[in-house]
Every structure is written in structure tokens, then in C-alpha cells.
Coordinates of C-alpha atoms and ligand atoms in Angstrom, one line a residue:
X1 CA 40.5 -0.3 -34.0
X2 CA 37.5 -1.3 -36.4
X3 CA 40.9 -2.9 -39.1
X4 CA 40.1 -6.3 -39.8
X5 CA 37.4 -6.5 -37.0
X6 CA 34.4 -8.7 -37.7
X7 CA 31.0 -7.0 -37.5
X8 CA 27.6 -8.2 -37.1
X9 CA 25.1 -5.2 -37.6
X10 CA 21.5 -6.0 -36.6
X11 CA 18.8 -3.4 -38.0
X12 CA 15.3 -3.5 -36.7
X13 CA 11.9 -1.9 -37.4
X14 CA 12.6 2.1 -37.2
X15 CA 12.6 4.7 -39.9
X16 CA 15.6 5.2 -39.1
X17 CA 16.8 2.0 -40.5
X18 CA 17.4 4.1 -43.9
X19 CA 20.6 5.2 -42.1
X20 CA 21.5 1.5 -41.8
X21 CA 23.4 1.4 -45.7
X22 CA 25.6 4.7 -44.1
X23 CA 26.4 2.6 -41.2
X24 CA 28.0 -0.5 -43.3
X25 CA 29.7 1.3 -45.9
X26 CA 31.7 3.5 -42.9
X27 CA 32.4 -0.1 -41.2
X28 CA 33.8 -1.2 -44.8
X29 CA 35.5 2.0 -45.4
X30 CA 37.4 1.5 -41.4
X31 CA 38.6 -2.0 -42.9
X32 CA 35.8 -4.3 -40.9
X33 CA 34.1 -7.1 -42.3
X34 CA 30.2 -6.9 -42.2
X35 CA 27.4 -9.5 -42.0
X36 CA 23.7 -8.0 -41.7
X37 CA 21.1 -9.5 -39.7
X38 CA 17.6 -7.3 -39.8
X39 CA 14.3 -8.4 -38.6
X40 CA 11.1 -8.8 -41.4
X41 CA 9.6 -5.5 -40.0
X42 CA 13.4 -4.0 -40.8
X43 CA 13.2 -4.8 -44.3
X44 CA 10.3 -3.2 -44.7
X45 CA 12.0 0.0 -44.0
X46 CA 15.3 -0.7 -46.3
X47 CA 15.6 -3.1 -49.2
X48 CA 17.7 -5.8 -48.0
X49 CA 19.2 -6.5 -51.3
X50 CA 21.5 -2.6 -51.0
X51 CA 22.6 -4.3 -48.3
X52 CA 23.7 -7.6 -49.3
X53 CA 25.7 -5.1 -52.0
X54 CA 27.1 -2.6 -49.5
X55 CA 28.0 -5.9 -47.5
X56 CA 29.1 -8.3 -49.8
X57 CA 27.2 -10.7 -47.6
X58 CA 23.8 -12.7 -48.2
X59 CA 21.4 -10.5 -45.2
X60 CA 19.9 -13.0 -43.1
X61 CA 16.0 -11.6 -42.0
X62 CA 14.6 -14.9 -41.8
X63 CA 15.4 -17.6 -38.7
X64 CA 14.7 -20.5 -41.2
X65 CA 16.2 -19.4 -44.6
X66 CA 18.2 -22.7 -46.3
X67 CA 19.3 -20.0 -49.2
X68 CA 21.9 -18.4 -46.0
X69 CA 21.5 -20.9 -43.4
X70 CA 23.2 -24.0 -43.4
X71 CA 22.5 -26.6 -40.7
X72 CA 20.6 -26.1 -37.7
X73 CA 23.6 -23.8 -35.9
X74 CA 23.9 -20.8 -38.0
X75 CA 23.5 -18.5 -35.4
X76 CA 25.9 -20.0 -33.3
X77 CA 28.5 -20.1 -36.4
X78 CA 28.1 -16.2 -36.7
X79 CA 27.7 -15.3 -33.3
X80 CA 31.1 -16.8 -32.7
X81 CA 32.4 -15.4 -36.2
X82 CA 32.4 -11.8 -34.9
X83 CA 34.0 -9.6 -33.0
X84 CA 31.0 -7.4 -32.3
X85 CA 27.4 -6.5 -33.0
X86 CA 26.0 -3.6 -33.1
X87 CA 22.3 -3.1 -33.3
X88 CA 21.1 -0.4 -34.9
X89 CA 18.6 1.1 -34.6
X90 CA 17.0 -0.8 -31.8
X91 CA 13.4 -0.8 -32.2
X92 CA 11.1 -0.6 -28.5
X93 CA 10.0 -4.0 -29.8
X94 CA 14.1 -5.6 -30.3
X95 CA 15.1 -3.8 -26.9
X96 CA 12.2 -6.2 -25.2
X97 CA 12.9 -9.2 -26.9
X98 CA 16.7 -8.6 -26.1
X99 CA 15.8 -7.5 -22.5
X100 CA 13.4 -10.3 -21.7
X101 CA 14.8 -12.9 -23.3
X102 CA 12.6 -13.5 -26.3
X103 CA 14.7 -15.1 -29.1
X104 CA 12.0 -15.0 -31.4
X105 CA 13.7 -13.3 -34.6
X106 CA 17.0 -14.4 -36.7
X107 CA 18.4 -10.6 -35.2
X108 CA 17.7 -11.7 -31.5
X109 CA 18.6 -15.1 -31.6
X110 CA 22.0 -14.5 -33.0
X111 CA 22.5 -11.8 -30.1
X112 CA 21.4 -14.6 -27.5
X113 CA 23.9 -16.9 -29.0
X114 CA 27.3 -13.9 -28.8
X115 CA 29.9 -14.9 -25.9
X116 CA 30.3 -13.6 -23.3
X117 CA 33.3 -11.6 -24.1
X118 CA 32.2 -10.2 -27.2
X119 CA 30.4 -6.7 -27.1
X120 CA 27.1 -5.7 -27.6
X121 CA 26.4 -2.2 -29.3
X122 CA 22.8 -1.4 -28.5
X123 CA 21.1 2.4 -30.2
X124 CA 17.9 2.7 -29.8
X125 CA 15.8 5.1 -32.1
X126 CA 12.2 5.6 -31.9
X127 CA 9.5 8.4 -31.4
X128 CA 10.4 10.3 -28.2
X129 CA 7.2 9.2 -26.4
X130 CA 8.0 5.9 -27.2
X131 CA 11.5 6.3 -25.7
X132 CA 10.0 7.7 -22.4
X133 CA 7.6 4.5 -22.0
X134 CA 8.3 3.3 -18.3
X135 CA 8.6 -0.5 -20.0
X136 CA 10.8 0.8 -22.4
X137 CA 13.1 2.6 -20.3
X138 CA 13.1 -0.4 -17.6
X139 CA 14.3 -2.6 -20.8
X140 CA 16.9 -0.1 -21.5
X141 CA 18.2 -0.1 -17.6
X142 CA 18.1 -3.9 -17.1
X143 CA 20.2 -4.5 -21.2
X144 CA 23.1 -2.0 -19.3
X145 CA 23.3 -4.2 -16.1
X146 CA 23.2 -7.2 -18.5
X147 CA 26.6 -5.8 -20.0
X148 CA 25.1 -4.0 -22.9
X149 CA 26.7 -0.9 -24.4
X150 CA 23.7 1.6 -25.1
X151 CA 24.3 4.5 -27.5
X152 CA 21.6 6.6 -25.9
X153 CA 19.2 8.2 -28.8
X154 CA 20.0 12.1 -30.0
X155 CA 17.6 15.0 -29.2
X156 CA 16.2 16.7 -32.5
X157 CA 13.4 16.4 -35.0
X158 CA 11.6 12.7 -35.2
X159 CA 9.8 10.9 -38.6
X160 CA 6.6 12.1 -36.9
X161 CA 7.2 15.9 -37.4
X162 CA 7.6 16.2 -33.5
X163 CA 10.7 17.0 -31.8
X164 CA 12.6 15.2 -29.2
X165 CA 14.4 11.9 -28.0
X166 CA 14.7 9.1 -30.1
X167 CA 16.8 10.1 -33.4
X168 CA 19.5 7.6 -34.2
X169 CA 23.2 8.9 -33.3
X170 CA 24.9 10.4 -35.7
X171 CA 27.5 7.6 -37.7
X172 CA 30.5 8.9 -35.6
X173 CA 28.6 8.6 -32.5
X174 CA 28.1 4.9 -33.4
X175 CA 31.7 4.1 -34.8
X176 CA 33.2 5.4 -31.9
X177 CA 30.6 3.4 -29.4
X178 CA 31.8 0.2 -31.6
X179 CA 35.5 1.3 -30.8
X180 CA 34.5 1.7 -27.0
X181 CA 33.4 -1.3 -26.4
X182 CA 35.9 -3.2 -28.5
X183 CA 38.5 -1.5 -26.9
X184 CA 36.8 -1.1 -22.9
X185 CA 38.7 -2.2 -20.3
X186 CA 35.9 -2.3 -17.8
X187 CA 33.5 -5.4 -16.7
X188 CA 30.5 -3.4 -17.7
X189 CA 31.0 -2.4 -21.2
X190 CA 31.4 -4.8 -23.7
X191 CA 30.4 -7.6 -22.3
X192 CA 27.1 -9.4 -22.5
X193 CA 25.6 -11.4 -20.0
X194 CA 25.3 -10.4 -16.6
X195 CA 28.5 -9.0 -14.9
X196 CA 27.6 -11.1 -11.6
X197 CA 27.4 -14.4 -13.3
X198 CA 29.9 -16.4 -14.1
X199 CA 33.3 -14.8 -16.2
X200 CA 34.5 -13.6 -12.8
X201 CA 38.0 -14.1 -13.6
X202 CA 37.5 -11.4 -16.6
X203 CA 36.4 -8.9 -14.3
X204 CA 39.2 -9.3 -12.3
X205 CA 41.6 -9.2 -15.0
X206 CA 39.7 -6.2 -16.4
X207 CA 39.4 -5.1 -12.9
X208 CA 43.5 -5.0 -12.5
X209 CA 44.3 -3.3 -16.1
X210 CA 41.5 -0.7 -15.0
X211 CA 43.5 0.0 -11.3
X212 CA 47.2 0.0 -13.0
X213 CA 45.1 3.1 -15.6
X214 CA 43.3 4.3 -12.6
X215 CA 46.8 4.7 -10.3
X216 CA 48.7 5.9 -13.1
X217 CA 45.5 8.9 -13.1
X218 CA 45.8 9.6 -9.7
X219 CA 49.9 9.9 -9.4
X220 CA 49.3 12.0 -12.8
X221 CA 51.6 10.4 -15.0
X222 CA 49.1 9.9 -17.6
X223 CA 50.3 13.2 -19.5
X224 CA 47.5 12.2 -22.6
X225 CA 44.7 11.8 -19.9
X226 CA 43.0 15.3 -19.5
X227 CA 40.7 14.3 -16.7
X228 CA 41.8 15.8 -12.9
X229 CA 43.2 13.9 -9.8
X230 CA 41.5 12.8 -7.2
X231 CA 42.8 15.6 -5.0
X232 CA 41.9 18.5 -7.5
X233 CA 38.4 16.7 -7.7
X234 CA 37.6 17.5 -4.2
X235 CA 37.7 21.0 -4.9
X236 CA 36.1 21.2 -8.7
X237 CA 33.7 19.1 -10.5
X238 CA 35.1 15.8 -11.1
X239 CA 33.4 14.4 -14.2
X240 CA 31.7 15.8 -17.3
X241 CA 27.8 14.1 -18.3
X242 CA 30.6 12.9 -21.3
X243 CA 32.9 10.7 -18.4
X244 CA 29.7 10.0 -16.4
X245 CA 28.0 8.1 -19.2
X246 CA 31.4 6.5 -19.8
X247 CA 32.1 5.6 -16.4
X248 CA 31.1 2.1 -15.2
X249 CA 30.3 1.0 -11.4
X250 CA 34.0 0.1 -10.7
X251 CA 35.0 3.7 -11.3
X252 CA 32.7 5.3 -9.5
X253 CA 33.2 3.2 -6.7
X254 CA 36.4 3.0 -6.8
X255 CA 36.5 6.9 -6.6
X256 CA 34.1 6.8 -3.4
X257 CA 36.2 5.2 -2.0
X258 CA 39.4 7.4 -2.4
X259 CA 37.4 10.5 -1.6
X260 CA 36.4 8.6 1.4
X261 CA 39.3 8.0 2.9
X262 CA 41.1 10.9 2.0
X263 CA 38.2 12.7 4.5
X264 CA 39.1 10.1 7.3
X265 CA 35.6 9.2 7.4
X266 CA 33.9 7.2 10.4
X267 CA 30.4 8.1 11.4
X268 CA 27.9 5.8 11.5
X269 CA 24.4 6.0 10.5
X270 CA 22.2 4.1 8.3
X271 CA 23.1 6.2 4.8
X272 CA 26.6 4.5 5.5
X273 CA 27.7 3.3 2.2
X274 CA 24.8 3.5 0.4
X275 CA 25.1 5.7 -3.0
X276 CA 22.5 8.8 -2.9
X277 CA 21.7 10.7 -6.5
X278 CA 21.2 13.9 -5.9
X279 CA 19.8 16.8 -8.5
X280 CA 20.3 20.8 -7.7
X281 CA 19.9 24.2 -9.3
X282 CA 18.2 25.3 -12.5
X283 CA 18.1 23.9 -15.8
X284 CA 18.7 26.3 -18.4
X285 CA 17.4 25.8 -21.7
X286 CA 18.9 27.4 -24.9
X287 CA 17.1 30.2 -27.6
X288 CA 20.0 30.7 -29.2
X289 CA 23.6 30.2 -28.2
X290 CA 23.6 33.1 -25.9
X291 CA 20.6 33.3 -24.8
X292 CA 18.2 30.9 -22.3
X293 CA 14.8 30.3 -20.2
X294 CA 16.2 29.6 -16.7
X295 CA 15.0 30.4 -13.1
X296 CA 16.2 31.8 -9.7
X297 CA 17.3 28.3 -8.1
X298 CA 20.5 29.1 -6.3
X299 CA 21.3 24.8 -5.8
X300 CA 21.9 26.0 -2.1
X301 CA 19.1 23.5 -1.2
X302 CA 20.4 20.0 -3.2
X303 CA 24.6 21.3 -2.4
X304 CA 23.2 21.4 1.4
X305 CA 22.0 17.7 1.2
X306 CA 25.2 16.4 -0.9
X307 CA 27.4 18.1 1.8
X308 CA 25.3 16.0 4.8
X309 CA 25.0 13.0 2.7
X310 CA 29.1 13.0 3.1
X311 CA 28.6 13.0 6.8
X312 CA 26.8 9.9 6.8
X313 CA 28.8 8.3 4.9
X314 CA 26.9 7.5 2.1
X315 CA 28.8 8.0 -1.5
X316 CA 27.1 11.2 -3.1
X317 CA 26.6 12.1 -6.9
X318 CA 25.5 15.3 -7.6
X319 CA 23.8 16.3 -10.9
X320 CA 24.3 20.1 -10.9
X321 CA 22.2 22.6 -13.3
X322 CA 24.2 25.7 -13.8
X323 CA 25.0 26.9 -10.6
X324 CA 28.3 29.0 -9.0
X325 CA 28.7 26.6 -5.8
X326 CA 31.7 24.9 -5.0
X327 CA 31.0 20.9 -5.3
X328 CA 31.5 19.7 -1.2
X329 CA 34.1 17.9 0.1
X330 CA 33.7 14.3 -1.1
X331 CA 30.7 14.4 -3.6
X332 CA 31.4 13.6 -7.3
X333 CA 29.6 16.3 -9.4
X334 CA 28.2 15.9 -13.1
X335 CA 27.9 19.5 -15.1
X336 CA 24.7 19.7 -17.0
X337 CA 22.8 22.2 -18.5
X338 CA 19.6 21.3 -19.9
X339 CA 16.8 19.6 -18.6
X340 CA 17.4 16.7 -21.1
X341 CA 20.9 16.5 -19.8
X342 CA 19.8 16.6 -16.3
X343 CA 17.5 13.5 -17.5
X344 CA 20.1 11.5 -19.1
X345 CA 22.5 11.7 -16.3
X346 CA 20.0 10.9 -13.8
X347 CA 18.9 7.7 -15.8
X348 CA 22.0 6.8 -16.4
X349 CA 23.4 6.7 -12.9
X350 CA 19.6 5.9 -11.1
X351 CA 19.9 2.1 -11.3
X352 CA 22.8 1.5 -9.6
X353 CA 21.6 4.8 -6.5
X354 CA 19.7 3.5 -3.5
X355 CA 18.7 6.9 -2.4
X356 CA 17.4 9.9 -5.2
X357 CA 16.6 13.5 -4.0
X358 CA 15.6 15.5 -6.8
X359 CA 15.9 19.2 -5.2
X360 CA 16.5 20.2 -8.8
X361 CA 14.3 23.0 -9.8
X362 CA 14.0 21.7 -13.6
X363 CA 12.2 23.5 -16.5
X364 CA 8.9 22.4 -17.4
X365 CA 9.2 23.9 -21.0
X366 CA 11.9 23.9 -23.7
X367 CA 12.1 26.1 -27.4
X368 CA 11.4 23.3 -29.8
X369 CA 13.8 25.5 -32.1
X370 CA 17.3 26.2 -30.8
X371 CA 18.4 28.8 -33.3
X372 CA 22.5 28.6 -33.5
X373 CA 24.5 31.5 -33.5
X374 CA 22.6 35.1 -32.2
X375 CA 19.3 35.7 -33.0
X376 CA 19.1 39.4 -34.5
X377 CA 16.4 42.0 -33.6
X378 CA 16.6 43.1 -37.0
X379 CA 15.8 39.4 -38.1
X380 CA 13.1 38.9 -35.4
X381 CA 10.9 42.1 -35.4
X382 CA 9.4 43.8 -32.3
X383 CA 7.5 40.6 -31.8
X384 CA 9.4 37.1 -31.1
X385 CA 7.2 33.8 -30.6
X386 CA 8.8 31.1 -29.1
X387 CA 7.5 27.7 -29.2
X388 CA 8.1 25.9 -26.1
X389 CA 7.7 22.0 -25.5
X390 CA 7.3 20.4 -22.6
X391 CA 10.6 18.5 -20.7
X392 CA 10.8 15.2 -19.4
X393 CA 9.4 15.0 -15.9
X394 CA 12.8 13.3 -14.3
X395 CA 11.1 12.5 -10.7
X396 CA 8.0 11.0 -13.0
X397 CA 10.5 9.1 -15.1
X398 CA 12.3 7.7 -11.7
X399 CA 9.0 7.0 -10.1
X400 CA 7.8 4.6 -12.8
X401 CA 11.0 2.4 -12.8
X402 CA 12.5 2.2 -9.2
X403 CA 12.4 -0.8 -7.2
X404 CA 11.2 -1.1 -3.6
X405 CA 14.2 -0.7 -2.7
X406 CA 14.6 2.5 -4.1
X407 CA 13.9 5.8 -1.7
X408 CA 12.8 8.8 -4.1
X409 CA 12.5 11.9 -2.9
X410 CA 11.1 14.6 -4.7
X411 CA 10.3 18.6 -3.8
X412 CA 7.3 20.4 -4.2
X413 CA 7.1 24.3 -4.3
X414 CA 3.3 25.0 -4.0
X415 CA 1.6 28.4 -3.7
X416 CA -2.2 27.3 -2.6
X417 CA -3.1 23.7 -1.4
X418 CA -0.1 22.9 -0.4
X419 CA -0.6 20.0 1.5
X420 CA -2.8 18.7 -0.9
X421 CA -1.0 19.6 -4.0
X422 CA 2.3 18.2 -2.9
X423 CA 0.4 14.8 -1.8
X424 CA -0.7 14.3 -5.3
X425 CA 3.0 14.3 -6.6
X426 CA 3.8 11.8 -4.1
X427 CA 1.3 10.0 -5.5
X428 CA 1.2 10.4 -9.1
X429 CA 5.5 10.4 -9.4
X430 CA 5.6 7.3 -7.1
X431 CA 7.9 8.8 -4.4
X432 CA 8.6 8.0 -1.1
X433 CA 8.6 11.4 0.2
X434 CA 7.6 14.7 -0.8
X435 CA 9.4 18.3 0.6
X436 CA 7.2 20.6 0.5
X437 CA 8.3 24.0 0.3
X438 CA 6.3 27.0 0.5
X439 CA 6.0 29.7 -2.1
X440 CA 4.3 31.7 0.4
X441 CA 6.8 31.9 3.4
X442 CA 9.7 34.1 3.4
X443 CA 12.4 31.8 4.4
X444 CA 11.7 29.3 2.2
X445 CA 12.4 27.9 -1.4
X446 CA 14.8 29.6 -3.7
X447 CA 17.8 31.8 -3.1
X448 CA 18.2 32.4 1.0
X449 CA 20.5 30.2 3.4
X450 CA 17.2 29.1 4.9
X451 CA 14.2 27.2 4.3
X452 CA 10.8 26.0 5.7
X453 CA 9.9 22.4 5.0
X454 CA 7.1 19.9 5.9
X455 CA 8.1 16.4 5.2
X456 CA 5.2 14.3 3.4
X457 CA 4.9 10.4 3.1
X458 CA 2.0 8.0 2.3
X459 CA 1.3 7.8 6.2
X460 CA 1.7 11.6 7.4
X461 CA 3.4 14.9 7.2
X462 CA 6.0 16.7 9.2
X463 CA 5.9 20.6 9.5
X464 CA 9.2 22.5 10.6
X465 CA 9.7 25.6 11.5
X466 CA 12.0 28.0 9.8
X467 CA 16.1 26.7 9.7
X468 CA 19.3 26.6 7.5
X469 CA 19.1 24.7 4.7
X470 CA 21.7 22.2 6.0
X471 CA 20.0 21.8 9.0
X472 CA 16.9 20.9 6.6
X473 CA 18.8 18.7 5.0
X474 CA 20.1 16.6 7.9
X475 CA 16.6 16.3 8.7
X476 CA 15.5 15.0 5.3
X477 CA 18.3 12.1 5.0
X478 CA 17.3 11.3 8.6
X479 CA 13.8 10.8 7.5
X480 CA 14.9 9.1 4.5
X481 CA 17.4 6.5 6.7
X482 CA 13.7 5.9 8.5
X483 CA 12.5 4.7 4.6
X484 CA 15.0 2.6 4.3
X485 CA 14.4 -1.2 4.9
X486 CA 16.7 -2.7 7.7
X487 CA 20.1 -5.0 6.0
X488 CA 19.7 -3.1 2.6
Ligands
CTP501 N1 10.9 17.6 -11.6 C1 11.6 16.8 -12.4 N2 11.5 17.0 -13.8 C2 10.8 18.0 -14.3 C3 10.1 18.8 -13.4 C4 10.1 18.6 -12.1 O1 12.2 15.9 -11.9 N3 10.8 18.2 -15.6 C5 10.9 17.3 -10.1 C6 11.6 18.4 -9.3 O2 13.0 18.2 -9.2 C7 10.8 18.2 -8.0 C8 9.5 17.7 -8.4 O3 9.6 17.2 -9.7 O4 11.4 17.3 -7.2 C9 8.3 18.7 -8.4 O5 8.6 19.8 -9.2 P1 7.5 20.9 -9.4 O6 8.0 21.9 -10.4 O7 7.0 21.4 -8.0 O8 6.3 20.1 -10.0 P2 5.7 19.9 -11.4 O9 5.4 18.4 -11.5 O10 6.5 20.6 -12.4 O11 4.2 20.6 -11.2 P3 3.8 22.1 -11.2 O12 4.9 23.0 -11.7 O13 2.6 22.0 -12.0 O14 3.4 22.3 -9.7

């Protein structure tokens, strides 16, 4: 795939930019032809001139340089030269000026000036906090619906001695994200520019090779293909977070719209059509490879509203933490594990949701160590510390880049003030609506078929007595169908 290809690597201001020589010598090594573009900050990091070697190439850092620059339409010459750029690592600083259209830099510019069928490789790497910065993360959602291909950053131990988000993928993980998007079939990946302006007629052809792939899934003649038919899907979970962050909008939709019909659905109601992101169960999160800090969330309360979402009519995706339901008729489920799992899938799939309900119970606190393998007691003593970081708060995350025409939803379990407790989160998470359940009343919360919920918005709140969780639930979506505005 990479054989011959022409590559444009663009390195910006991150530590990580050391890993940039690895990056061009495995491009060389696959057969591609490199240029480097990095911006002044960049070269501070890594000595340009290793990589002028490793590339053979003159690296441009500068946008007015006559020693690499000839004429006033460079960037245009090697925009149109390659095949592909990737960028990486993306600093917060590139991933704005990309985002916002700021061509300020030789790097930026010469991304501006890429057609419109050539892909965009985007990894950002920064300090986790950083990463989580609402502008950063509203940069990083409107770059994907602009066409970008984001290599989102790997989990582990940062420059600053802290642990967390924002490590540049390992070299494979960016090869084979090159490969994706020279090779991707759909409208979404590997394209820049927006997908609903202009290069129509690319979609649809992309469109078309995409259906013959898609039919050839669904009759199962695709012996290579390991992922299940439609049909099976109704029954098991249809995706892994793997497929989910590889899917783009016209797989998804198209696979609504097949579960749809093959439920013979009509009703009617005001959910009809719209997507809804749902998140249930626990998270667990790892010690050591057998072991785990979890909690008693049975899911029963999020699989209850994906199972009366269906019956609205709206298309459901379900982010599931480790739970032993079967996934309802007509929802497509995502697997995850971990809290940070549950937050990449939800981020991943938010922009494009006009409803989220995060029933999820979700671990506040992760081991900053995962130990691999089994821990021994031997090894440990009769005394074992863990040290236990806090997760990303998903609802918070959500909260800080939806759009007005967004509904969140979040839940609130709440032992003493409740009322007042659960106001606050719909307050400081920017939701629409808060479910407060108590800790305090027997039929509510985790575990039982039932549940006891008062419904909080800005304006007032709803108390109901005691009822099955799916009655519960048809109450929620009605109350959110009340949030959302009329011909959305
Ligand atoms: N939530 C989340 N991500 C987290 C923690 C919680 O998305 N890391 C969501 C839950 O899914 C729920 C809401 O936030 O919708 C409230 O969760 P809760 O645990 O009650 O609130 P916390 O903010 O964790 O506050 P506290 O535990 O202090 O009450």
C-alpha cells in the first residue's frame, strides 16, 4: 500500500516529535517517498537536519525560505505532489490552526492547499489535560466532519511524569492509519474538506463500491470478512470499539436502516429517526490482567432505554460496559471495558447523535499502574497500595461540546440532597436533564427490574413513583422528545 506512495509528514511542537525520525525511516523502509514539513516550534524539539538525512529531502519549517522554495506556489506544488500527509504529532496549537482555518505556518498552509481527494492523517499527542480541553476536543470533532482521519492519542505515561491520554500511537498504529485512509472506500476518511460540499460525485462513487462490499457482508460471501451479518447482529453485539472507530456515517446508517426494516417498524413519535447514544453498565478497570475495580451496575437501566428507543423509532447505539444482557432487537452495541474506552467511543460517535443518555455507572478512579500478567501475594506482601487516578468525566466532556441541538441526559445516584445535588450536575455538566435516582429507596438504582426516578431540568423536577425500568425509560425519552426543538 505505502510502495511508491508519496508522503508529506508534517511534525509540530510536541515532545513527541523525537519519534518523528522512526516515523520517516519506516515510510522509507515501506517503499514511500518522504518530504517533511515541521513548524519552528517542531524544530525545536528534533534537529531538522536528521531529517533532511533520513528523508533525503531539504525540511521546509519556514513559509518564506528561497534555500527550498521556489516561486510563490510551493505549497501548492507539494500539496499536489503527494499522495498523503500525515501529521504527526499534532500539537493543540496545529489541530486549531487546521480546525479554524489559520494558515499561518509552512505545515498548515501546505495542508490548506491538499485536494480534496487526497487524505489527511491527523495524531494528536499532547499532555492528557491538554487533550481533554473542551476547545481542543471541539477542534478535534469539527477536523473528523471536515474529512480528517484522526489517529486518536494512546493511554500511558506522558513527558510530564503523569499518566494518561495524549502519547503518540505507536509507529504501526500510524502506518496502518496512513494505509486506511489511502486505501478507504468511504466519503468520510480520507478526504479533506467538508463531505457536504462540493465532490458529490465521489461520495457517490465511494458510496456504490462501499454498498457492492456492504451486500456482499450481508449475503456472507465475504469468506475474509470476519465481522457478522446483519441478522446475527440482532441477536449479539454488532461492532467492536475497533469497527466503531472505523466506521463512518454511511455505515452506520446504512445498518439502521436494515435493522429497521427487518423489525417492520412504523410508530410515530418525535425520536423517529433521530440517532440516540446511549451508555450502560459498569466500567471495569484493570490491576492486573485478572483482576479489576468495578461496581454492581447490572445495565438493566441504559438496555431498558435502548430497547424503547427502538420503539420510537429513533436509531440506537449502545456503548455497553461489561454487562451479561442480550443487546435488544434493533440497537447496534459497542463492547467496552474501561472507562477510557467508554470515553473514546462516546466521543467518537457523539457528533453525529442528537440525543445522549449516559445511564452508564462509570468509574471515577483508575490504577495509574496496570501490572500485566498476575500480581503475586508473595510479590506484594500483606499490604498492597494502589494508586488510583481519576477518569474522564464522559457526561462533563459531552456537556462542554454539544450544540443546542444536542439533548444530554445524564443520571445522578445521590444519597443526601438529592434534589440539590443532582441540580448541580445539571448545571456544572451542561445537560438537559438530570435522572435522579435515589440511593436511599429500595426500588431504585442498581441491580432490580425497577427503579424510582425524578426527572430534573433547568425549569422543574418530576418525581415518580416506583415502576419497571422500561416503563422508566419510556418516560425519560418522552420527556426528552419534549427537549427537542420542533423540525430538528
Ligand atoms: N459520568 C460520566 N463519566 C464519569 C463519571 C460519571 O459520564 N467518569 C456520568 C454518569 O454516567 C452519570 C453522571 O455522570 O450520567 C453522574 O454520575 P455520578 O457518579 O452520579 O456523578 P459524579 O459526577 O461522579 O459525582 P459524585 O460521584 O461525586 O456524586
Amino acid at each position: 500500500m505505502l510502495q511508491g506512495k508519496k508522503i508529506i509528514i508534517g511534525i509540530s511542537g510536541s515532545i513527541s516529535a523525537y519519534k518523528s525520525p522512526m516515523l520517516v525511516r519506516e515510510l522509507i523502509k515501506s517503499g514511500a517517498e518522504v518530504r517533511v514539513v515541521m513548524t519552528p516550534s517542531a524544530s525545536k524539539f528534533i534537529s531538522p537536519l536528521v531529517l533532511t538525512n533520513l528523508s533525503k529531502n531539504q525540511v521546509i519549517i519556514e513559509m518564506f525560505d528561497e534555500k527550498v522554495q521556489f516561486g510563490g506556489s510551493w505549497h501548492i506544488h507539494l500539496a499536489t505532489w503527494c499522495d498523503a500527509m500525515i501529521i504527526a504529532p499534532a500539537s493543540a496549537t496545529t489541530l486549531s490552526r487546521l480546525a479554524n482555518g489559520n494558515f499561518d505556518t509552512a505545515l498548515s498552509v501546505v495542508a490548506s492547499a491538499l485536494p480534496r481527494s487526497t487524505p489527511l492523517v491527523v495524531a494528536p499527542a499532547m499532555d492528557s489535560d491538554m487533550w481533554q480541553h473542551p476547545a481542543v476536543l471541539r477542534n478535534v470533532i469539527q477536523l473528523e466532519r471536515d474529512g480528517v482521519t484522526i489517529v486518536p492519542p494512546a493511554e500511558g505515561e506522558l513527558a510530564s511524569g503523569l499518566y494518561g491520554v495524549g502519547r503518540l500511537p505507536e509507529m504501526d498504529v500510524l502506518l496502518n492509519s496512513l494505509r486506511f485512509a489511502l486505501g478507504a472506500k468511504s466519503p468520510s476518511a480520507g478526504q479533506n474538506g467538508t463531505t457536504d460540499s462540493g465532490g458529490f460525485h465521489s461520495q457517490l462513487q465511494d458510496f456504490q463500491n462501499f454498498s457492492d462490499e456492504y451486500q456482499s457482508l450481508i449475503n456472507g460471501t465475504d469468506t475474509q470478512n470476519e465481522k457478522i451479518t446483519i441478522t446475527e447482529s440482532l441477536n449479539h453485539p454488532l461492532i467492536s470499539i475497533e469497527d466503531a472507530i472505523e466506521k463512518d456515517t454511511w455505515t452506520v446508517e446504512l445498518e439502521f436502516q436494515k435493522l429497521k426494516d427487518s423489525l417492520g417498524h412504523t410508530s410515530k413519535s418525535k425520536l423517529e429517526g433521530k440517532t440516540i447514544l446511549i451508555t450502560a453498565g459498569p466500567t471495569y478497570e484493570k490491576i492486573d490482567d485478572v483482576r479489576f475495580i468495578g461496581n454492581f451496575s447490572s445495565g438493566k437501566m441504559g438496555f431498558a432505554l435502548a430497547t424503547e428507543a427502538v420503539k420510537s423509532g429513533a436509531n440506537v447505539l449502545l456503548v455497553a460496559g461489561p454487562v451479561s444482557l442480550p443487546t435488544p432487537n434493533g440497537v447496534l452495541r459497542i463492547d467496552v471495558q474501561s472507562a477510557s474506552e467508554m470515553y473514546d467511543a462516546v466521543m467518537q460517535h457523539f457528533y453525529k447523535s442528537d440525543v445522549a443518555i449516559l445511564a452508564a455507572a462509570v468509574a471515577d478512579y483508575s490504577p495509574t499502574k496496570k501490572v500485566s500478567g498476575k500480581m503475586k501475594k508473595k510479590d506484594v506482601g500483606d499490604k498492597l497500595k494502589l494508586e488510583l487516578h481519576s477518569t474522564k468525566d464522559i457526561l462533563a466532556s459531552l456537556g462542554a461540546v454539544k450544540t443546542n441541538h444536542q439533548v444530554l441526559v445524564g443520571f445522578a445516584l445521590e444519597a443526601t440532597n438529592e434534589i440539590e445535588n443532582a441540580r448541580k450536575k445539571l448545571t456544572s455538566k451542561n445537560c438537559d436533564l438530570i435522572i435522579l435516582n435515589s440511593a436511599n429507596k429500595p426500588q431504585s438504582g442498581f441491580g432490580g427490574d425497577d427503579n424510582t426516578i425524578t426527572i430534573i431540568s433547568a425549569e422543574k423536577e418530576e418525581a415518580f413513583p416506583p415502576m419497571t425500568k422500561n416503563a422508566c425509560a419510556a418516560i425519560i425519552l418522552e420527556h426528552i422528545s419534549l427537549q427537542l426543538h420542533d423540525g430538528e
